[in-house]
Amino acid sequence: MKQGQDDLVEYGFRRVIITITAVLCALLEIVDTTIVNVALTNMRGSLGATLNDVAWVITAYAIANVIIIPMTSWLSQQFGRLNYFAVSIVIFTIASFLCGNATNIWELVVFRFIQGLGGGALLVTAQTIITESYPVAKRGMAQAIYGMGVIVGPTLGPPLGGYLVDHFSWPYIFYINIPLGIIATILTLSFVRSPKYGEKLKSNQVDWIGIILLASFIGSLQFVLEHGQQDDWFNNGWIITLSVVSVFGLLLFIWRQLTYPYPIVNLSVLKDGNLRIGTIMCFILGFGLYGSTLIIPIYTQSVLGWTATEAGMLLIPGSITTAFMMPIIGKLIQKGIPQGYMVAVGFLIFFFFTLLMYNKMTPDTGAEHLFWPLILRGVGLGLLFVPITTLSLSTLSGKGIGEGAAFTGMMRQLGGSFGIAIITTFITRFSQEHRVNLVSHLDGSKLEIQQRLHQLQNGFMAKGYSANEALKKAYQALDFSVMKQSTVLSYMDVFLYLGILFLCCIPIILLIKPGKSKINPADAMH
């Protein structure tokens, strides 16, 4: 096995091209997860869809992603990695073209689902290709380069999407994938090599039941997470049914994978202690990464009144910081600094980032107040992403690398889905609580309140409203500022709880097996 694995190590120009190809594919996939967010309003207008309908554009892609990710290692072995990777890029590119040409919302949702099936494969397979193209001693650097794509991707999406929507029209957020997809396909077919796997399965050995159970478990879970809040969670029949399907689907899927001779997801790879800890940390990383990426644009747009492009631009300096950190961290891992220490520092820095956000958030915060907290977030992400990924895969070899990468990729995506679902629920609940508390303090007999209303009333009368209309408007303005304040307070709460979550994660690193988190350069000599 060792020999076959080392056959894939590349050097010089070929390795550079393979790395660029893999990062380009990972970027394509990840940018597409977030680029749609800023275009939803335009899509609603031109396709005549409701807000709930248009949310499916995001949900369909996420469900397809999360279903395909655990199966990528198995599909690579079935069809050969090169073929599978190239076909995934082609599916993704064609689906992008179809998305741009969709004439109604449900066509768009179907094409997004197909795009997600192509895209999910790109993410994990790109990670495996990069990992195997580098000798063992340089794996930390390999993960750093891959990580740049994965971390910068979600942040590039909103400003790029905002720019394309503001200057062109929403189909261009899909058309931009077409030239990149064609380049990636040509590079893949020219340079990427397939490892030699064992025997392919005959069609009657394929675990169709396992595939159906996986799809029903993951698909239902993703639906519940995406639609729980707006459908009032367990007061909704659909949500209850799908939650039950998800739980039983998971249990039956695990039983099936452990008893069937040709499983599609090799659960035995989770016997590796470091991979188990790594998957938990990837889940938490996804929770923090996607969760904070969700709150900040919503806060800047809905509370501070920024445009989509401005909100997207705010996140760029932090992303550049992360990208800058990645190679440095790759070097530190090569020098043998234990990843566990870096992860602990990363969680601690993330805690400080949430604390700063908690203190800086007001209804009229400026970009200059958010600059340093977001730089800090960039440093924290850099310290978390590469060490967690390298750590997870550090004690695996051969086929196990692909299977391990699939688990970490799936857990990161699921962490993001859980994060977004829980955070949106909390924001709604906290906003209501804060609103009730604030209104209870608004005593109409207090002098300050009367003065404030009088000021507002005079302001509206100066604009030509009658005394009664102006008073009504003054009450509305007061109500609006209460609403704004309660929303800001709920965002502050979410940041505080996120920070506590990251602080609680630090002790997990004590479970990492000593000695194994350091990659032994002697292993590279095999």
Coordinates of C-alpha atoms in Angstrom, one line a residue:
M1 CA 0.0 0.0 0.0
K2 CA 2.8 2.3 1.0
Q3 CA 4.5 2.0 -2.4
G4 CA 1.3 2.7 -4.4
Q5 CA 0.7 5.7 -2.3
D6 CA 4.1 7.2 -2.8
D7 CA 3.8 6.6 -6.6
L8 CA 1.5 9.6 -6.7
V9 CA 4.0 12.1 -5.2
E10 CA 4.7 14.8 -7.8
Y11 CA 7.6 17.2 -8.0
G12 CA 8.4 20.6 -9.7
F13 CA 6.2 22.0 -12.4
R14 CA 3.7 19.1 -12.4
R15 CA 3.1 19.5 -8.7
V16 CA 2.5 23.2 -9.1
I17 CA 0.0 22.6 -11.9
I18 CA -1.9 19.9 -10.0
T19 CA -2.0 22.1 -6.9
I20 CA -3.4 25.0 -8.9
T21 CA -6.0 22.7 -10.5
A22 CA -7.2 21.2 -7.2
V23 CA -7.4 24.6 -5.5
L24 CA -9.3 26.1 -8.5
C25 CA -11.8 23.3 -8.3
A26 CA -12.2 23.7 -4.5
L27 CA -12.7 27.4 -4.9
L28 CA -15.3 26.9 -7.7
E29 CA -17.3 24.7 -5.4
I30 CA -17.0 26.9 -2.3
V31 CA -17.6 30.3 -3.9
D32 CA -20.8 28.9 -5.3
T33 CA -22.0 28.0 -1.9
T34 CA -22.1 31.7 -0.8
I35 CA -22.2 33.7 -4.1
V36 CA -26.0 33.1 -4.4
N37 CA -26.8 34.7 -1.0
V38 CA -26.6 38.2 -2.3
A39 CA -28.5 37.5 -5.5
L40 CA -31.6 36.0 -3.9
T41 CA -33.6 39.2 -4.0
N42 CA -32.9 39.7 -7.8
M43 CA -33.8 36.0 -8.5
R44 CA -37.1 36.4 -6.6
G45 CA -38.0 39.4 -8.8
S46 CA -37.1 37.9 -12.2
L47 CA -38.4 34.4 -11.5
G48 CA -41.5 35.5 -9.6
A49 CA -40.7 33.4 -6.5
T50 CA -41.5 33.8 -2.8
L51 CA -38.8 34.0 -0.2
N52 CA -39.4 30.4 0.9
D53 CA -39.1 29.2 -2.7
V54 CA -35.9 31.1 -3.3
A55 CA -34.3 29.7 -0.2
W56 CA -34.4 26.3 -1.9
V57 CA -31.7 27.5 -4.3
I58 CA -29.3 27.3 -1.3
T59 CA -30.9 24.3 0.3
A60 CA -30.9 22.1 -2.8
Y61 CA -27.2 22.8 -3.4
A62 CA -26.3 22.1 0.3
I63 CA -28.3 18.8 0.4
A64 CA -26.7 17.5 -2.8
N65 CA -23.2 18.5 -1.5
V66 CA -23.6 16.7 1.8
I67 CA -25.1 13.5 0.2
I68 CA -22.2 13.2 -2.3
I69 CA -19.3 14.1 0.0
P70 CA -19.3 10.8 2.1
M71 CA -19.5 8.8 -1.1
T72 CA -16.6 10.5 -3.0
S73 CA -13.9 8.1 -1.8
W74 CA -16.0 5.0 -2.9
L75 CA -17.0 6.6 -6.2
S76 CA -13.3 7.4 -6.9
Q77 CA -12.4 3.7 -6.3
Q78 CA -15.3 2.6 -8.6
F79 CA -14.6 4.8 -11.6
G80 CA -10.9 5.8 -11.1
R81 CA -10.2 9.1 -9.4
L82 CA -9.2 10.9 -12.6
N83 CA -12.4 10.0 -14.4
Y84 CA -14.6 10.8 -11.4
F85 CA -12.9 14.2 -10.8
A86 CA -13.1 15.2 -14.5
V87 CA -16.7 14.1 -14.8
S88 CA -17.6 16.0 -11.6
I89 CA -16.1 19.2 -13.1
V90 CA -18.0 18.7 -16.3
I91 CA -21.3 18.1 -14.5
F92 CA -20.7 21.2 -12.3
T93 CA -19.9 23.4 -15.4
I94 CA -22.9 22.2 -17.5
A95 CA -25.2 22.6 -14.4
S96 CA -23.9 26.2 -14.0
F97 CA -24.8 27.0 -17.6
L98 CA -28.3 25.5 -17.0
C99 CA -28.7 27.5 -13.8
G100 CA -28.1 30.7 -15.6
N101 CA -30.7 29.8 -18.2
A102 CA -33.4 28.6 -15.8
T103 CA -36.8 30.1 -16.7
N104 CA -38.6 29.4 -13.3
I105 CA -37.6 28.9 -9.7
W106 CA -38.0 25.1 -9.7
E107 CA -35.9 24.6 -12.8
L108 CA -33.2 26.6 -11.0
V109 CA -33.6 24.4 -7.9
V110 CA -33.2 21.2 -9.9
F111 CA -30.1 22.5 -11.7
R112 CA -28.6 23.7 -8.4
F113 CA -29.1 20.2 -7.0
I114 CA -27.2 18.7 -10.0
Q115 CA -24.5 21.4 -9.6
G116 CA -24.2 20.4 -5.9
L117 CA -23.7 16.7 -6.9
G118 CA -20.8 17.7 -9.1
G119 CA -19.5 20.3 -6.6
G120 CA -19.4 18.1 -3.5
A121 CA -17.0 15.7 -5.3
L122 CA -14.6 18.6 -6.2
L123 CA -14.1 19.6 -2.6
V124 CA -12.9 16.3 -1.1
T125 CA -11.3 14.9 -4.2
A126 CA -9.2 18.1 -4.5
Q127 CA -8.1 17.7 -0.9
T128 CA -7.0 14.0 -1.5
I129 CA -5.2 14.9 -4.7
I130 CA -3.2 17.7 -3.1
T131 CA -2.4 15.5 0.0
E132 CA -1.2 12.6 -2.1
S133 CA 0.9 14.8 -4.5
Y134 CA 3.1 16.0 -1.6
P135 CA 5.6 13.8 0.3
V136 CA 4.5 13.1 3.9
A137 CA 6.9 15.6 5.4
K138 CA 5.3 18.4 3.3
R139 CA 1.6 17.4 4.0
G140 CA 1.2 20.4 6.3
M141 CA 2.1 22.7 3.5
A142 CA -0.2 20.9 1.2
Q143 CA -3.1 21.3 3.6
A144 CA -2.2 25.0 3.9
I145 CA -2.4 25.6 0.2
Y146 CA -5.8 23.7 0.0
G147 CA -7.0 25.6 3.1
M148 CA -6.4 29.0 1.4
G149 CA -9.0 28.0 -1.2
V150 CA -11.5 26.7 1.4
I151 CA -11.3 29.7 3.7
V152 CA -11.1 32.4 1.1
G153 CA -13.9 30.9 -0.9
P154 CA -16.9 31.6 1.4
T155 CA -15.6 35.2 1.8
L156 CA -15.1 35.8 -2.0
G157 CA -18.6 34.7 -2.8
P158 CA -20.6 37.7 -1.4
P159 CA -18.5 40.6 -2.9
L160 CA -18.1 38.8 -6.2
G161 CA -21.8 38.0 -6.3
G162 CA -22.7 41.6 -5.2
Y163 CA -20.5 43.0 -8.0
L164 CA -21.9 40.7 -10.7
V165 CA -25.5 41.4 -9.6
D166 CA -25.0 45.2 -9.4
H167 CA -23.2 45.5 -12.7
F168 CA -24.7 42.7 -14.8
S169 CA -27.5 40.3 -13.8
W170 CA -27.9 37.3 -11.6
P171 CA -27.3 34.6 -14.2
Y172 CA -23.7 35.8 -14.5
I173 CA -22.9 34.4 -11.0
F174 CA -23.3 31.0 -12.7
Y175 CA -21.8 31.9 -16.1
I176 CA -18.5 32.9 -14.4
N177 CA -18.0 29.1 -13.6
I178 CA -18.0 28.1 -17.3
P179 CA -14.6 29.3 -18.5
L180 CA -13.0 28.2 -15.1
G181 CA -14.6 24.8 -15.4
I182 CA -13.3 24.3 -18.9
I183 CA -9.8 25.3 -17.8
A184 CA -10.0 23.0 -14.8
T185 CA -11.2 20.0 -17.0
I186 CA -8.3 20.4 -19.4
L187 CA -5.7 20.7 -16.6
T188 CA -7.2 17.7 -14.8
L189 CA -7.1 15.4 -17.9
S190 CA -3.6 16.5 -18.7
F191 CA -1.9 16.3 -15.3
V192 CA -3.9 14.5 -12.6
R193 CA -3.1 10.8 -12.1
S194 CA -5.3 8.0 -10.6
P195 CA -4.0 5.7 -7.9
K196 CA -4.3 2.0 -8.6
Y197 CA -7.2 0.7 -6.7
G198 CA -8.1 -2.9 -6.2
E199 CA -11.0 -4.7 -8.0
K200 CA -14.0 -2.7 -9.0
L201 CA -17.3 -3.9 -7.6
K202 CA -19.8 -5.6 -10.0
S203 CA -23.1 -3.8 -10.3
N204 CA -24.8 -6.5 -8.1
Q205 CA -22.3 -5.8 -5.3
V206 CA -23.0 -2.0 -5.1
D207 CA -24.7 -1.1 -1.9
W208 CA -27.8 0.6 -3.3
I209 CA -29.6 0.3 0.1
G210 CA -26.7 2.1 1.8
I211 CA -26.9 4.9 -0.8
I212 CA -30.6 5.3 -0.3
L213 CA -30.2 5.3 3.5
L214 CA -27.4 7.8 3.3
A215 CA -29.4 10.1 1.0
S216 CA -32.5 9.9 3.2
F217 CA -30.6 10.5 6.5
I218 CA -28.5 13.4 5.2
G219 CA -31.1 14.9 2.9
S220 CA -33.8 15.0 5.7
L221 CA -31.3 16.4 8.3
Q222 CA -30.2 19.1 5.9
F223 CA -33.9 20.0 5.2
V224 CA -34.8 20.2 8.9
L225 CA -31.8 22.4 9.6
E226 CA -32.5 24.8 6.7
H227 CA -36.2 25.1 7.2
G228 CA -36.7 24.5 10.9
Q229 CA -36.8 28.1 12.0
Q230 CA -39.2 29.4 9.3
D231 CA -41.5 26.3 9.7
D232 CA -41.6 26.7 13.5
W233 CA -39.6 23.5 14.2
F234 CA -41.5 20.7 15.8
N235 CA -44.9 22.3 15.6
N236 CA -44.7 21.4 11.9
G237 CA -45.7 17.9 10.6
W238 CA -43.1 17.8 7.8
I239 CA -40.2 18.7 10.2
I240 CA -41.2 16.0 12.7
T241 CA -41.5 13.4 9.9
L242 CA -38.2 14.3 8.4
S243 CA -36.5 14.3 11.8
V244 CA -37.7 10.8 12.4
V245 CA -36.5 9.7 8.9
S246 CA -33.1 11.3 9.6
V247 CA -32.6 9.5 13.0
F248 CA -33.7 6.1 11.7
G249 CA -31.9 6.6 8.4
L250 CA -28.7 7.2 10.4
L251 CA -29.0 4.2 12.6
L252 CA -29.9 1.9 9.7
F253 CA -27.1 3.3 7.6
I254 CA -24.5 2.7 10.3
W255 CA -25.8 -0.9 10.8
R256 CA -25.8 -1.5 7.0
Q257 CA -22.2 -0.1 6.6
L258 CA -20.9 -2.3 9.4
T259 CA -22.5 -5.5 8.2
Y260 CA -22.4 -5.2 4.3
P261 CA -19.2 -6.6 2.8
Y262 CA -18.8 -3.7 0.3
P263 CA -19.8 -0.6 2.2
I264 CA -19.9 2.8 0.4
V265 CA -18.6 4.6 3.5
N266 CA -15.8 2.9 5.3
L267 CA -16.7 3.5 8.9
S268 CA -13.7 1.5 10.2
V269 CA -11.4 4.5 9.3
L270 CA -13.0 6.2 12.3
K271 CA -11.1 3.7 14.5
D272 CA -8.2 6.2 14.1
G273 CA -8.3 8.3 17.3
N274 CA -6.9 11.5 15.7
L275 CA -9.5 11.3 12.8
R276 CA -12.3 11.0 15.4
I277 CA -11.1 14.1 17.2
G278 CA -10.5 15.9 13.9
T279 CA -14.1 15.3 12.7
I280 CA -15.5 16.8 15.9
M281 CA -13.2 19.8 15.5
C282 CA -14.1 20.2 11.9
F283 CA -17.8 20.3 12.9
I284 CA -17.1 23.1 15.4
L285 CA -14.9 24.9 12.8
G286 CA -17.7 24.7 10.3
F287 CA -20.1 26.0 12.9
G288 CA -17.9 29.1 13.7
L289 CA -16.8 29.7 10.1
Y290 CA -20.2 29.6 8.4
G291 CA -22.0 30.9 11.4
S292 CA -20.0 34.1 11.7
T293 CA -19.9 34.5 7.8
L294 CA -23.7 34.5 8.0
I295 CA -24.2 37.0 10.9
I296 CA -21.8 39.7 9.7
P297 CA -23.3 40.5 6.3
I298 CA -26.8 40.3 7.7
Y299 CA -25.9 42.7 10.5
T300 CA -24.1 45.2 8.2
Q301 CA -26.9 45.1 5.6
S302 CA -30.0 45.0 7.7
V303 CA -28.9 47.1 10.8
L304 CA -26.2 49.4 9.4
G305 CA -27.8 49.7 5.9
W306 CA -24.7 48.8 3.8
T307 CA -25.0 47.5 0.2
A308 CA -24.2 43.9 -0.7
T309 CA -20.9 44.8 -2.2
E310 CA -19.8 46.9 0.9
A311 CA -20.8 44.0 3.2
G312 CA -18.8 41.6 1.2
M313 CA -15.8 43.9 1.0
L314 CA -15.7 44.1 4.8
L315 CA -14.7 40.4 5.0
I316 CA -11.9 40.6 2.6
P317 CA -9.0 41.9 4.8
G318 CA -9.7 39.0 7.3
S319 CA -9.6 36.5 4.4
I320 CA -6.3 37.9 3.2
T321 CA -4.9 37.5 6.7
T322 CA -6.0 33.8 6.7
A323 CA -4.4 33.3 3.3
F324 CA -1.2 34.9 4.5
M325 CA -1.2 32.8 7.6
M326 CA -1.6 29.5 5.8
P327 CA 1.9 29.0 4.4
I328 CA 3.4 30.1 7.7
I329 CA 1.4 27.5 9.6
G330 CA 2.3 24.9 7.0
K331 CA 6.0 25.7 7.7
L332 CA 5.5 25.5 11.5
I333 CA 3.9 22.0 11.1
Q334 CA 6.8 20.9 9.0
K335 CA 9.1 22.0 11.8
G336 CA 7.2 19.7 14.1
I337 CA 5.4 22.2 16.3
P338 CA 2.4 20.1 17.6
Q339 CA -0.8 20.8 15.9
G340 CA -2.7 20.6 19.2
Y341 CA -1.0 23.7 20.5
M342 CA -1.9 25.7 17.4
V343 CA -5.6 24.5 17.5
A344 CA -5.7 25.6 21.2
V345 CA -4.4 29.0 20.3
G346 CA -6.8 29.2 17.3
F347 CA -9.8 28.5 19.6
L348 CA -8.6 31.1 22.1
I349 CA -8.1 33.8 19.4
F350 CA -11.6 33.0 18.0
F351 CA -12.9 33.5 21.5
F352 CA -11.3 36.9 21.7
F353 CA -12.8 37.7 18.2
T354 CA -16.3 36.9 19.5
L355 CA -15.7 39.0 22.6
L356 CA -14.5 42.0 20.6
M357 CA -17.6 41.7 18.3
Y358 CA -19.8 41.5 21.4
N359 CA -18.3 44.8 22.7
K360 CA -18.2 46.6 19.3
M361 CA -21.7 45.9 18.1
T362 CA -24.1 48.9 18.2
P363 CA -26.9 50.1 15.8
D364 CA -24.3 52.5 14.2
T365 CA -21.0 50.8 14.3
G366 CA -18.6 51.8 11.5
A367 CA -16.3 49.7 9.3
E368 CA -13.2 50.9 11.3
H369 CA -14.6 49.3 14.5
L370 CA -15.0 45.9 12.8
F371 CA -11.6 45.9 11.0
W372 CA -9.5 44.5 13.8
P373 CA -11.9 41.9 15.1
L374 CA -12.2 40.5 11.6
I375 CA -8.4 40.4 11.2
L376 CA -8.3 38.5 14.5
R377 CA -10.9 36.1 13.1
G378 CA -8.7 35.6 10.0
V379 CA -5.7 34.7 12.3
G380 CA -7.9 32.3 14.3
L381 CA -9.2 30.5 11.2
G382 CA -5.7 30.1 9.9
L383 CA -4.6 28.5 13.2
L384 CA -7.5 26.2 13.1
F385 CA -8.0 25.0 9.6
V386 CA -4.7 23.6 8.6
P387 CA -3.7 22.0 11.9
I388 CA -7.1 20.3 12.3
T389 CA -7.1 18.9 8.8
T390 CA -3.5 17.8 8.9
L391 CA -4.1 16.3 12.4
S392 CA -7.2 14.4 11.2
L393 CA -5.3 12.8 8.2
S394 CA -1.9 12.6 9.8
T395 CA -2.1 8.9 11.0
L396 CA -3.9 7.7 7.8
S397 CA -2.3 6.3 4.6
G398 CA -3.4 5.2 1.1
K399 CA -7.1 4.8 0.7
G400 CA -7.7 6.0 4.3
I401 CA -6.6 9.6 3.3
G402 CA -9.6 9.9 0.9
E403 CA -12.0 8.3 3.3
G404 CA -10.8 10.5 6.2
A405 CA -11.0 13.7 4.0
A406 CA -14.6 12.8 3.1
F407 CA -15.5 12.6 6.9
T408 CA -13.8 15.9 7.7
G409 CA -15.4 17.6 4.7
M410 CA -18.8 16.3 5.5
M411 CA -18.5 17.3 9.2
R412 CA -17.4 20.8 8.2
Q413 CA -20.4 21.2 5.9
L414 CA -22.8 19.8 8.5
G415 CA -21.3 22.0 11.2
G416 CA -22.0 25.0 8.9
S417 CA -25.6 23.8 8.4
F418 CA -26.1 23.3 12.2
G419 CA -24.5 26.7 12.9
I420 CA -26.7 28.6 10.5
A421 CA -29.9 26.8 11.7
I422 CA -29.1 27.3 15.4
I423 CA -27.9 30.9 15.0
T424 CA -31.0 32.0 12.9
T425 CA -33.3 30.4 15.5
F426 CA -31.5 32.1 18.4
I427 CA -31.5 35.4 16.6
T428 CA -35.3 35.2 16.2
R429 CA -35.9 34.1 19.8
F430 CA -33.4 36.5 21.4
S431 CA -34.8 39.4 19.3
Q432 CA -38.3 38.7 20.6
E433 CA -37.1 38.5 24.3
H434 CA -35.0 41.7 24.0
R435 CA -37.9 43.5 22.3
V436 CA -40.3 42.6 25.2
N437 CA -37.7 43.7 27.8
L438 CA -37.0 47.0 26.0
V439 CA -40.7 47.8 25.5
S440 CA -41.3 47.2 29.2
H441 CA -38.8 49.9 30.0
L442 CA -40.4 52.4 27.7
D443 CA -42.7 54.1 30.2
G444 CA -44.7 56.8 28.4
S445 CA -45.0 58.8 31.6
K446 CA -41.1 59.2 31.9
L447 CA -39.8 62.7 31.0
E448 CA -37.0 61.4 28.6
I449 CA -39.5 59.3 26.6
Q450 CA -41.9 62.3 26.3
Q451 CA -39.1 64.6 25.2
R452 CA -37.9 62.0 22.6
L453 CA -41.4 61.7 21.2
H454 CA -41.9 65.4 21.1
Q455 CA -38.5 65.9 19.3
L456 CA -39.5 63.2 16.7
Q457 CA -43.0 64.7 16.3
N458 CA -41.5 68.2 15.7
G459 CA -39.1 66.7 13.2
F460 CA -42.0 65.1 11.2
M461 CA -44.1 68.3 11.5
A462 CA -41.3 70.2 10.0
K463 CA -41.5 67.9 7.0
G464 CA -45.1 68.9 6.5
Y465 CA -47.1 66.3 8.4
S466 CA -50.1 67.2 10.6
A467 CA -49.7 67.0 14.4
N468 CA -51.6 63.6 14.6
E469 CA -49.7 62.0 11.6
A470 CA -46.4 63.3 13.0
L471 CA -47.1 61.7 16.4
K472 CA -48.0 58.4 14.8
K473 CA -44.8 58.6 12.8
A474 CA -42.8 59.4 16.0
Y475 CA -44.2 56.2 17.6
Q476 CA -43.2 54.2 14.5
A477 CA -39.7 55.6 14.6
L478 CA -39.4 54.8 18.3
D479 CA -40.7 51.3 17.6
F480 CA -38.2 50.9 14.7
S481 CA -35.2 51.9 17.0
V482 CA -36.4 49.4 19.6
M483 CA -36.5 46.7 16.9
K484 CA -33.0 47.7 15.7
Q485 CA -31.7 47.7 19.3
S486 CA -33.2 44.3 20.1
T487 CA -31.7 42.8 16.9
V488 CA -28.3 44.1 17.8
L489 CA -28.6 42.7 21.3
S490 CA -29.5 39.3 19.9
Y491 CA -26.4 39.3 17.6
M492 CA -24.3 40.2 20.6
D493 CA -25.8 37.2 22.5
V494 CA -25.0 34.9 19.6
F495 CA -21.3 36.1 19.5
L496 CA -21.0 35.6 23.3
Y497 CA -22.3 32.0 23.1
L498 CA -20.1 31.2 20.0
G499 CA -17.1 32.5 22.1
I500 CA -18.0 30.2 25.0
L501 CA -18.4 27.3 22.7
F502 CA -14.9 27.9 21.3
L503 CA -13.5 28.3 24.8
C504 CA -15.0 24.9 25.8
C505 CA -13.3 23.2 22.8
I506 CA -9.8 23.9 24.1
P507 CA -9.6 20.8 26.4
I508 CA -10.5 18.5 23.5
I509 CA -6.9 18.8 22.3
L510 CA -5.7 16.9 25.4
L511 CA -7.2 13.8 23.7
I512 CA -4.8 14.0 20.7
K513 CA -2.4 11.1 20.8
P514 CA 1.1 12.5 21.6
G515 CA 3.8 11.8 19.0
K516 CA 1.3 11.1 16.3
S517 CA 0.4 14.7 15.6
K518 CA 4.0 15.3 14.6
I519 CA 4.7 14.1 11.1
N520 CA 8.0 12.1 11.2
P521 CA 10.1 13.2 8.2
A522 CA 11.7 9.7 8.2
D523 CA 8.3 8.4 6.9
A524 CA 8.8 10.5 3.8
M525 CA 11.9 8.4 2.9
H526 CA 9.9 5.2 2.3

